[in-house]
PDB file of C-alpha atoms in Angstrom:
ATOM      1  CA  UNK A 411      40.346  43.552  29.873  1.00 49.00           C
ATOM      2  CA  UNK A 412      37.848  40.730  30.096  1.00 61.00           C
ATOM      3  CA  UNK A 413      34.413  41.016  29.091  1.00 91.00           C
ATOM      4  CA  UNK A 414      33.138  39.750  32.355  1.00 96.00           C
ATOM      5  CA  UNK A 415      33.623  42.613  35.375  1.00 97.00           C
ATOM      6  CA  UNK A 416      34.421  41.483  38.984  1.00 97.00           C
ATOM      7  CA  UNK A 417      34.193  43.704  41.697  1.00 97.00           C
ATOM      8  CA  UNK A 418      36.155  44.305  44.105  1.00 97.00           C
ATOM      9  CA  UNK A 419      39.756  42.777  42.963  1.00 96.00           C
ATOM     10  CA  UNK A 420      40.597  42.172  46.796  1.00 97.00           C
ATOM     11  CA  UNK A 421      38.483  41.860  49.638  1.00 96.00           C
ATOM     12  CA  UNK A 422      39.340  41.369  53.455  1.00 95.00           C
ATOM     13  CA  UNK A 423      36.877  40.655  56.142  1.00 93.00           C
ATOM     14  CA  UNK A 424      35.930  39.670  59.582  1.00 90.00           C
ATOM     15  CA  UNK A 425      34.252  36.189  60.306  1.00 90.00           C
ATOM     16  CA  UNK A 426      31.790  38.445  61.386  1.00 89.00           C
ATOM     17  CA  UNK A 427      30.870  40.771  58.486  1.00 89.00           C
ATOM     18  CA  UNK A 428      28.958  40.927  55.558  1.00 94.00           C
ATOM     19  CA  UNK A 429      29.851  41.606  52.522  1.00 96.00           C
ATOM     20  CA  UNK A 430      29.198  41.135  48.481  1.00 97.00           C
ATOM     21  CA  UNK A 431      31.080  40.144  45.419  1.00 98.00           C
ATOM     22  CA  UNK A 432      29.660  41.500  42.367  1.00 98.00           C
ATOM     23  CA  UNK A 433      30.001  40.473  38.647  1.00 98.00           C
ATOM     24  CA  UNK A 434      28.575  42.010  35.464  1.00 97.00           C
ATOM     25  CA  UNK A 435      28.387  40.637  31.773  1.00 96.00           C
ATOM     26  CA  UNK A 436      27.079  43.047  28.547  1.00 90.00           C
ATOM     27  CA  UNK A 437      27.323  40.267  26.107  1.00 92.00           C
ATOM     28  CA  UNK A 438      23.757  38.881  26.415  1.00 92.00           C
ATOM     29  CA  UNK A 439      24.878  35.472  27.889  1.00 92.00           C
ATOM     30  CA  UNK A 440      22.128  34.150  29.762  1.00 91.00           C
ATOM     31  CA  UNK A 441      24.361  31.670  31.854  1.00 92.00           C
ATOM     32  CA  UNK A 442      26.006  33.154  34.901  1.00 94.00           C
ATOM     33  CA  UNK A 443      28.108  31.181  37.362  1.00 94.00           C
ATOM     34  CA  UNK A 444      30.118  31.348  40.395  1.00 96.00           C
ATOM     35  CA  UNK A 445      33.321  29.494  41.293  1.00 96.00           C
ATOM     36  CA  UNK A 446      35.571  28.888  44.259  1.00 97.00           C
ATOM     37  CA  UNK A 447      39.465  28.268  43.728  1.00 97.00           C
ATOM     38  CA  UNK A 448      41.742  27.692  46.787  1.00 97.00           C
ATOM     39  CA  UNK A 449      45.820  27.848  46.038  1.00 94.00           C
ATOM     40  CA  UNK A 450      47.138  25.276  43.420  1.00 92.00           C
ATOM     41  CA  UNK A 451      43.822  23.715  43.043  1.00 96.00           C
ATOM     42  CA  UNK A 452      41.344  23.791  40.009  1.00 96.00           C
ATOM     43  CA  UNK A 453      38.169  26.131  40.130  1.00 95.00           C
ATOM     44  CA  UNK A 454      35.125  24.608  41.718  1.00 94.00           C
ATOM     45  CA  UNK A 455      31.375  25.148  40.634  1.00 93.00           C
ATOM     46  CA  UNK A 456      29.322  26.814  43.054  1.00 95.00           C
ATOM     47  CA  UNK A 457      26.450  27.812  41.971  1.00 94.00           C
ATOM     48  CA  UNK A 458      24.743  28.222  38.090  1.00 93.00           C
ATOM     49  CA  UNK A 459      22.204  30.864  37.343  1.00 93.00           C
ATOM     50  CA  UNK A 460      20.259  30.030  33.739  1.00 91.00           C
ATOM     51  CA  UNK A 461      17.746  32.813  32.648  1.00 90.00           C
ATOM     52  CA  UNK A 462      17.883  34.341  36.125  1.00 92.00           C
ATOM     53  CA  UNK A 463      16.938  31.431  38.074  1.00 92.00           C
ATOM     54  CA  UNK A 464      19.219  29.546  39.734  1.00 92.00           C
ATOM     55  CA  UNK A 465      19.766  25.837  38.409  1.00 88.00           C
ATOM     56  CA  UNK A 466      22.621  24.367  40.457  1.00 86.00           C
ATOM     57  CA  UNK A 467      23.995  24.889  44.027  1.00 87.00           C
ATOM     58  CA  UNK A 468      26.246  22.697  44.909  1.00 87.00           C
ATOM     59  CA  UNK A 469      25.806  21.839  48.198  1.00 88.00           C
ATOM     60  CA  UNK A 470      27.095  25.298  49.195  1.00 93.00           C
ATOM     61  CA  UNK A 471      27.125  26.373  52.719  1.00 94.00           C
ATOM     62  CA  UNK A 472      24.251  28.716  53.453  1.00 94.00           C
ATOM     63  CA  UNK A 473      26.853  31.678  54.467  1.00 95.00           C
ATOM     64  CA  UNK A 474      27.106  32.079  50.685  1.00 97.00           C
ATOM     65  CA  UNK A 475      24.021  33.638  49.197  1.00 96.00           C
ATOM     66  CA  UNK A 476      23.771  33.746  45.420  1.00 97.00           C
ATOM     67  CA  UNK A 477      21.292  36.780  43.615  1.00 97.00           C
ATOM     68  CA  UNK A 478      20.952  37.570  39.917  1.00 96.00           C
ATOM     69  CA  UNK A 479      19.048  40.774  39.731  1.00 94.00           C
ATOM     70  CA  UNK A 480      18.988  40.730  36.251  1.00 92.00           C
ATOM     71  CA  UNK A 481      20.615  38.992  33.178  1.00 89.00           C
ATOM     72  CA  UNK A 482      23.867  41.266  33.477  1.00 95.00           C
ATOM     73  CA  UNK A 483      24.115  41.171  37.009  1.00 97.00           C
ATOM     74  CA  UNK A 484      24.876  38.319  39.415  1.00 97.00           C
ATOM     75  CA  UNK A 485      25.972  38.921  43.194  1.00 98.00           C
ATOM     76  CA  UNK A 486      27.363  36.747  45.724  1.00 98.00           C
ATOM     77  CA  UNK A 487      26.434  37.432  49.476  1.00 97.00           C
ATOM     78  CA  UNK A 488      29.062  36.672  52.116  1.00 96.00           C
ATOM     79  CA  UNK A 489      28.124  36.166  55.690  1.00 94.00           C
ATOM     80  CA  UNK A 490      29.788  34.464  58.793  1.00 93.00           C
ATOM     81  CA  UNK A 491      32.029  33.231  56.960  1.00 93.00           C
ATOM     82  CA  UNK A 492      35.318  30.854  58.094  1.00 94.00           C
ATOM     83  CA  UNK A 493      38.852  31.331  57.716  1.00 94.00           C
ATOM     84  CA  UNK A 494      39.158  28.484  55.150  1.00 95.00           C
ATOM     85  CA  UNK A 495      36.749  30.077  52.761  1.00 96.00           C
ATOM     86  CA  UNK A 496      39.558  32.589  51.664  1.00 97.00           C
ATOM     87  CA  UNK A 497      40.015  32.030  48.087  1.00 97.00           C
ATOM     88  CA  UNK A 498      39.596  33.685  44.689  1.00 97.00           C
ATOM     89  CA  UNK A 499      36.033  33.672  43.707  1.00 98.00           C
ATOM     90  CA  UNK A 500      35.759  33.885  39.855  1.00 97.00           C
ATOM     91  CA  UNK A 501      32.515  34.564  38.058  1.00 97.00           C
ATOM     92  CA  UNK A 502      31.553  33.136  34.501  1.00 94.00           C
ATOM     93  CA  UNK A 503      28.827  33.432  31.695  1.00 93.00           C
ATOM     94  CA  UNK A 504      28.158  31.742  28.821  1.00 91.00           C
ATOM     95  CA  UNK A 505      25.243  31.539  26.058  1.00 89.00           C
ATOM     96  CA  UNK A 506      22.552  29.605  26.006  1.00 74.00           C
ATOM     97  CA  UNK A 507      20.208  28.143  28.726  1.00 69.00           C
ATOM     98  CA  UNK A 508      22.025  24.711  29.204  1.00 73.00           C
ATOM     99  CA  UNK A 509      25.111  25.454  31.750  1.00 71.00           C
ATOM    100  CA  UNK A 510      28.364  24.384  30.263  1.00 71.00           C
ATOM    101  CA  UNK A 511      26.940  23.641  26.730  1.00 76.00           C
ATOM    102  CA  UNK A 512      28.616  27.075  25.300  1.00 82.00           C
ATOM    103  CA  UNK A 513      32.363  28.512  26.054  1.00 87.00           C
ATOM    104  CA  UNK A 514      32.538  29.998  29.565  1.00 90.00           C
ATOM    105  CA  UNK A 515      34.036  33.390  29.744  1.00 92.00           C
ATOM    106  CA  UNK A 516      35.273  34.236  33.145  1.00 94.00           C
ATOM    107  CA  UNK A 517      36.121  37.591  35.101  1.00 95.00           C
ATOM    108  CA  UNK A 518      39.613  38.260  36.736  1.00 94.00           C
ATOM    109  CA  UNK A 519      37.962  36.917  40.480  1.00 96.00           C
ATOM    110  CA  UNK A 520      38.225  38.414  43.670  1.00 97.00           C
ATOM    111  CA  UNK A 521      40.792  37.595  45.810  1.00 96.00           C
ATOM    112  CA  UNK A 522      38.837  37.037  49.615  1.00 97.00           C
ATOM    113  CA  UNK A 523      40.764  36.521  52.449  1.00 96.00           C
ATOM    114  CA  UNK A 524      39.047  36.038  56.162  1.00 94.00           C
ATOM    115  CA  UNK A 525      40.267  37.028  59.092  1.00 91.00           C
TER     116      UNK A 525
ATOM    117  CA  UNK B1488      30.941  10.993  38.856  1.00 84.00           C
ATOM    118  CA  UNK B1489      33.202  11.841  35.780  1.00 89.00           C
ATOM    119  CA  UNK B1490      36.901  11.583  35.963  1.00 94.00           C
ATOM    120  CA  UNK B1491      39.134  14.328  34.336  1.00 97.00           C
ATOM    121  CA  UNK B1492      42.815  13.657  34.045  1.00 98.00           C
ATOM    122  CA  UNK B1493      45.967  15.866  33.015  1.00 98.00           C
ATOM    123  CA  UNK B1494      49.204  15.051  32.090  1.00 98.00           C
ATOM    124  CA  UNK B1495      51.921  16.240  33.125  1.00 98.00           C
ATOM    125  CA  UNK B1496      51.400  17.752  36.414  1.00 98.00           C
ATOM    126  CA  UNK B1497      54.413  19.928  35.760  1.00 97.00           C
ATOM    127  CA  UNK B1498      56.496  20.953  33.301  1.00 97.00           C
ATOM    128  CA  UNK B1499      59.681  23.115  32.610  1.00 97.00           C
ATOM    129  CA  UNK B1500      60.725  24.229  29.296  1.00 96.00           C
ATOM    130  CA  UNK B1501      63.380  26.718  27.467  1.00 97.00           C
ATOM    131  CA  UNK B1502      62.004  29.449  25.401  1.00 97.00           C
ATOM    132  CA  UNK B1503      61.147  28.172  21.983  1.00 97.00           C
ATOM    133  CA  UNK B1504      60.398  24.568  22.821  1.00 97.00           C
ATOM    134  CA  UNK B1505      57.666  22.847  22.037  1.00 97.00           C
ATOM    135  CA  UNK B1506      54.879  20.898  24.140  1.00 97.00           C
ATOM    136  CA  UNK B1507      52.115  18.679  24.655  1.00 98.00           C
ATOM    137  CA  UNK B1508      49.589  18.283  27.400  1.00 98.00           C
ATOM    138  CA  UNK B1509      47.028  15.700  27.707  1.00 98.00           C
ATOM    139  CA  UNK B1510      43.306  15.443  29.070  1.00 98.00           C
ATOM    140  CA  UNK B1511      42.033  11.937  29.590  1.00 98.00           C
ATOM    141  CA  UNK B1512      38.091  12.238  30.809  1.00 97.00           C
ATOM    142  CA  UNK B1513      36.299   8.689  32.307  1.00 95.00           C
ATOM    143  CA  UNK B1514      33.148   8.725  29.922  1.00 93.00           C
ATOM    144  CA  UNK B1515      31.672  10.939  27.093  1.00 92.00           C
ATOM    145  CA  UNK B1516      30.843  14.550  27.661  1.00 91.00           C
ATOM    146  CA  UNK B1517      29.163  17.204  25.899  1.00 88.00           C
ATOM    147  CA  UNK B1518      31.984  19.658  25.567  1.00 91.00           C
ATOM    148  CA  UNK B1519      35.622  20.529  26.481  1.00 95.00           C
ATOM    149  CA  UNK B1520      37.206  23.678  27.095  1.00 95.00           C
ATOM    150  CA  UNK B1521      41.093  24.570  27.685  1.00 97.00           C
ATOM    151  CA  UNK B1522      42.267  27.589  29.831  1.00 96.00           C
ATOM    152  CA  UNK B1523      45.105  29.232  30.773  1.00 97.00           C
ATOM    153  CA  UNK B1524      45.637  30.904  34.122  1.00 97.00           C
ATOM    154  CA  UNK B1525      48.300  33.197  34.127  1.00 93.00           C
ATOM    155  CA  UNK B1526      50.284  34.002  37.267  1.00 89.00           C
ATOM    156  CA  UNK B1527      47.795  36.892  38.422  1.00 88.00           C
ATOM    157  CA  UNK B1528      44.734  34.568  38.166  1.00 90.00           C
ATOM    158  CA  UNK B1529      43.246  35.423  35.156  1.00 92.00           C
ATOM    159  CA  UNK B1530      41.393  32.355  33.688  1.00 93.00           C
ATOM    160  CA  UNK B1531      41.446  32.992  29.920  1.00 93.00           C
ATOM    161  CA  UNK B1532      39.605  30.492  26.961  1.00 91.00           C
ATOM    162  CA  UNK B1533      41.764  28.927  25.274  1.00 96.00           C
ATOM    163  CA  UNK B1534      39.805  26.441  23.012  1.00 96.00           C
ATOM    164  CA  UNK B1535      36.054  25.225  22.581  1.00 94.00           C
ATOM    165  CA  UNK B1536      36.366  21.910  21.716  1.00 95.00           C
ATOM    166  CA  UNK B1537      34.082  18.888  21.870  1.00 93.00           C
ATOM    167  CA  UNK B1538      35.515  17.318  18.739  1.00 94.00           C
ATOM    168  CA  UNK B1539      37.917  17.802  16.381  1.00 96.00           C
ATOM    169  CA  UNK B1540      41.335  20.034  15.986  1.00 98.00           C
ATOM    170  CA  UNK B1541      41.064  24.061  16.143  1.00 97.00           C
ATOM    171  CA  UNK B1542      44.166  26.005  15.701  1.00 97.00           C
ATOM    172  CA  UNK B1543      45.096  29.965  17.608  1.00 96.00           C
ATOM    173  CA  UNK B1544      48.350  31.246  16.686  1.00 97.00           C
ATOM    174  CA  UNK B1545      50.956  28.771  18.137  1.00 97.00           C
ATOM    175  CA  UNK B1546      48.557  26.768  19.607  1.00 98.00           C
ATOM    176  CA  UNK B1547      45.994  24.158  18.538  1.00 98.00           C
ATOM    177  CA  UNK B1548      44.002  21.261  19.977  1.00 98.00           C
ATOM    178  CA  UNK B1549      42.870  18.055  18.990  1.00 98.00           C
ATOM    179  CA  UNK B1550      39.732  16.290  20.832  1.00 97.00           C
ATOM    180  CA  UNK B1551      39.241  12.365  20.344  1.00 97.00           C
ATOM    181  CA  UNK B1552      35.759  12.261  22.161  1.00 94.00           C
ATOM    182  CA  UNK B1553      35.453   8.531  21.119  1.00 95.00           C
ATOM    183  CA  UNK B1554      38.837   7.925  22.864  1.00 96.00           C
ATOM    184  CA  UNK B1555      37.738  10.076  25.576  1.00 97.00           C
ATOM    185  CA  UNK B1556      41.252  12.629  25.333  1.00 98.00           C
ATOM    186  CA  UNK B1557      42.019  16.020  24.447  1.00 98.00           C
ATOM    187  CA  UNK B1558      45.614  17.256  23.839  1.00 98.00           C
ATOM    188  CA  UNK B1559      46.694  21.155  23.850  1.00 98.00           C
ATOM    189  CA  UNK B1560      50.156  21.892  21.634  1.00 98.00           C
ATOM    190  CA  UNK B1561      51.770  24.803  22.251  1.00 98.00           C
ATOM    191  CA  UNK B1562      54.793  25.373  19.835  1.00 97.00           C
ATOM    192  CA  UNK B1563      57.720  27.974  20.077  1.00 97.00           C
ATOM    193  CA  UNK B1564      57.039  28.490  23.669  1.00 97.00           C
ATOM    194  CA  UNK B1565      57.205  32.167  25.169  1.00 97.00           C
ATOM    195  CA  UNK B1566      57.813  33.118  29.187  1.00 96.00           C
ATOM    196  CA  UNK B1567      54.171  34.433  28.521  1.00 95.00           C
ATOM    197  CA  UNK B1568      52.957  31.157  28.015  1.00 97.00           C
ATOM    198  CA  UNK B1569      54.050  30.283  31.740  1.00 96.00           C
ATOM    199  CA  UNK B1570      50.993  29.350  34.036  1.00 97.00           C
ATOM    200  CA  UNK B1571      48.444  26.730  34.789  1.00 98.00           C
ATOM    201  CA  UNK B1572      46.627  24.941  32.013  1.00 98.00           C
ATOM    202  CA  UNK B1573      43.177  23.537  32.686  1.00 98.00           C
ATOM    203  CA  UNK B1574      40.812  21.402  31.042  1.00 97.00           C
ATOM    204  CA  UNK B1575      36.991  21.403  31.868  1.00 95.00           C
ATOM    205  CA  UNK B1576      34.274  19.148  30.646  1.00 94.00           C
ATOM    206  CA  UNK B1577      30.659  19.468  30.804  1.00 88.00           C
ATOM    207  CA  UNK B1578      28.170  16.661  31.231  1.00 83.00           C
ATOM    208  CA  UNK B1579      24.976  16.554  32.545  1.00 76.00           C
ATOM    209  CA  UNK B1580      24.940  19.760  33.950  1.00 74.00           C
ATOM    210  CA  UNK B1581      28.114  19.209  35.432  1.00 80.00           C
ATOM    211  CA  UNK B1582      31.331  20.813  35.207  1.00 86.00           C
ATOM    212  CA  UNK B1583      34.449  19.664  36.017  1.00 92.00           C
ATOM    213  CA  UNK B1584      38.039  20.990  36.030  1.00 95.00           C
ATOM    214  CA  UNK B1585      41.002  18.732  35.688  1.00 97.00           C
ATOM    215  CA  UNK B1586      43.969  19.823  38.365  1.00 97.00           C
ATOM    216  CA  UNK B1587      45.854  21.325  35.763  1.00 98.00           C
ATOM    217  CA  UNK B1588      49.285  21.368  34.382  1.00 98.00           C
ATOM    218  CA  UNK B1589      51.785  23.748  35.780  1.00 98.00           C
ATOM    219  CA  UNK B1590      53.938  24.991  32.378  1.00 97.00           C
ATOM    220  CA  UNK B1591      57.470  27.527  33.282  1.00 97.00           C
ATOM    221  CA  UNK B1592      58.617  28.391  30.501  1.00 97.00           C
ATOM    222  CA  UNK B1593      62.636  29.597  31.051  1.00 96.00           C
ATOM    223  CA  UNK B1594      64.089  32.496  29.260  1.00 94.00           C
TER     224      UNK B1594
END
């Protein structure tokens, strides 16, 4: 079991649907991350929140909308996605306010399929 | 931007064998982390090692920051070691993963 919990584990949605991915950690970490991973590729950083504020947005399309309601929760809201957005979405967290300066701990991911 | 290269890209070994995986990076980095992604997609921390040497059971890692490389050693391989091994570096708030080494351990 990982200390970063992601739900749902699998999600199938149509291109017109709106859905949300959720991530939760109770390690007191102050930085949280969303990554996208395509098959046989490394994870690619999408967003970083530091102390509940968006600190990094790696030029991600607006159909992906992150939200950090509190220090333990991170959401990724999805709307009007394209088939090429099908991927494994990974959440991670780390201590400290500078992203990447402490070890990152990953959740098990949400496997997303867009029909 | 900074480049991260891992070698070899693929490795097939018999159970019990030893292996060395390499991660080269093109510029100085703040931090380096090794991960194992198992066949179910779980990404597991192995080492956080910006410099020096660390050991954890059959695994050990060494980072020589001045020469811009890190090595991951796996001894007495087991089938559960199969999967993809990634190194990831951090510099100026950029977090960059290498393309990984895909390891197959045969029983």
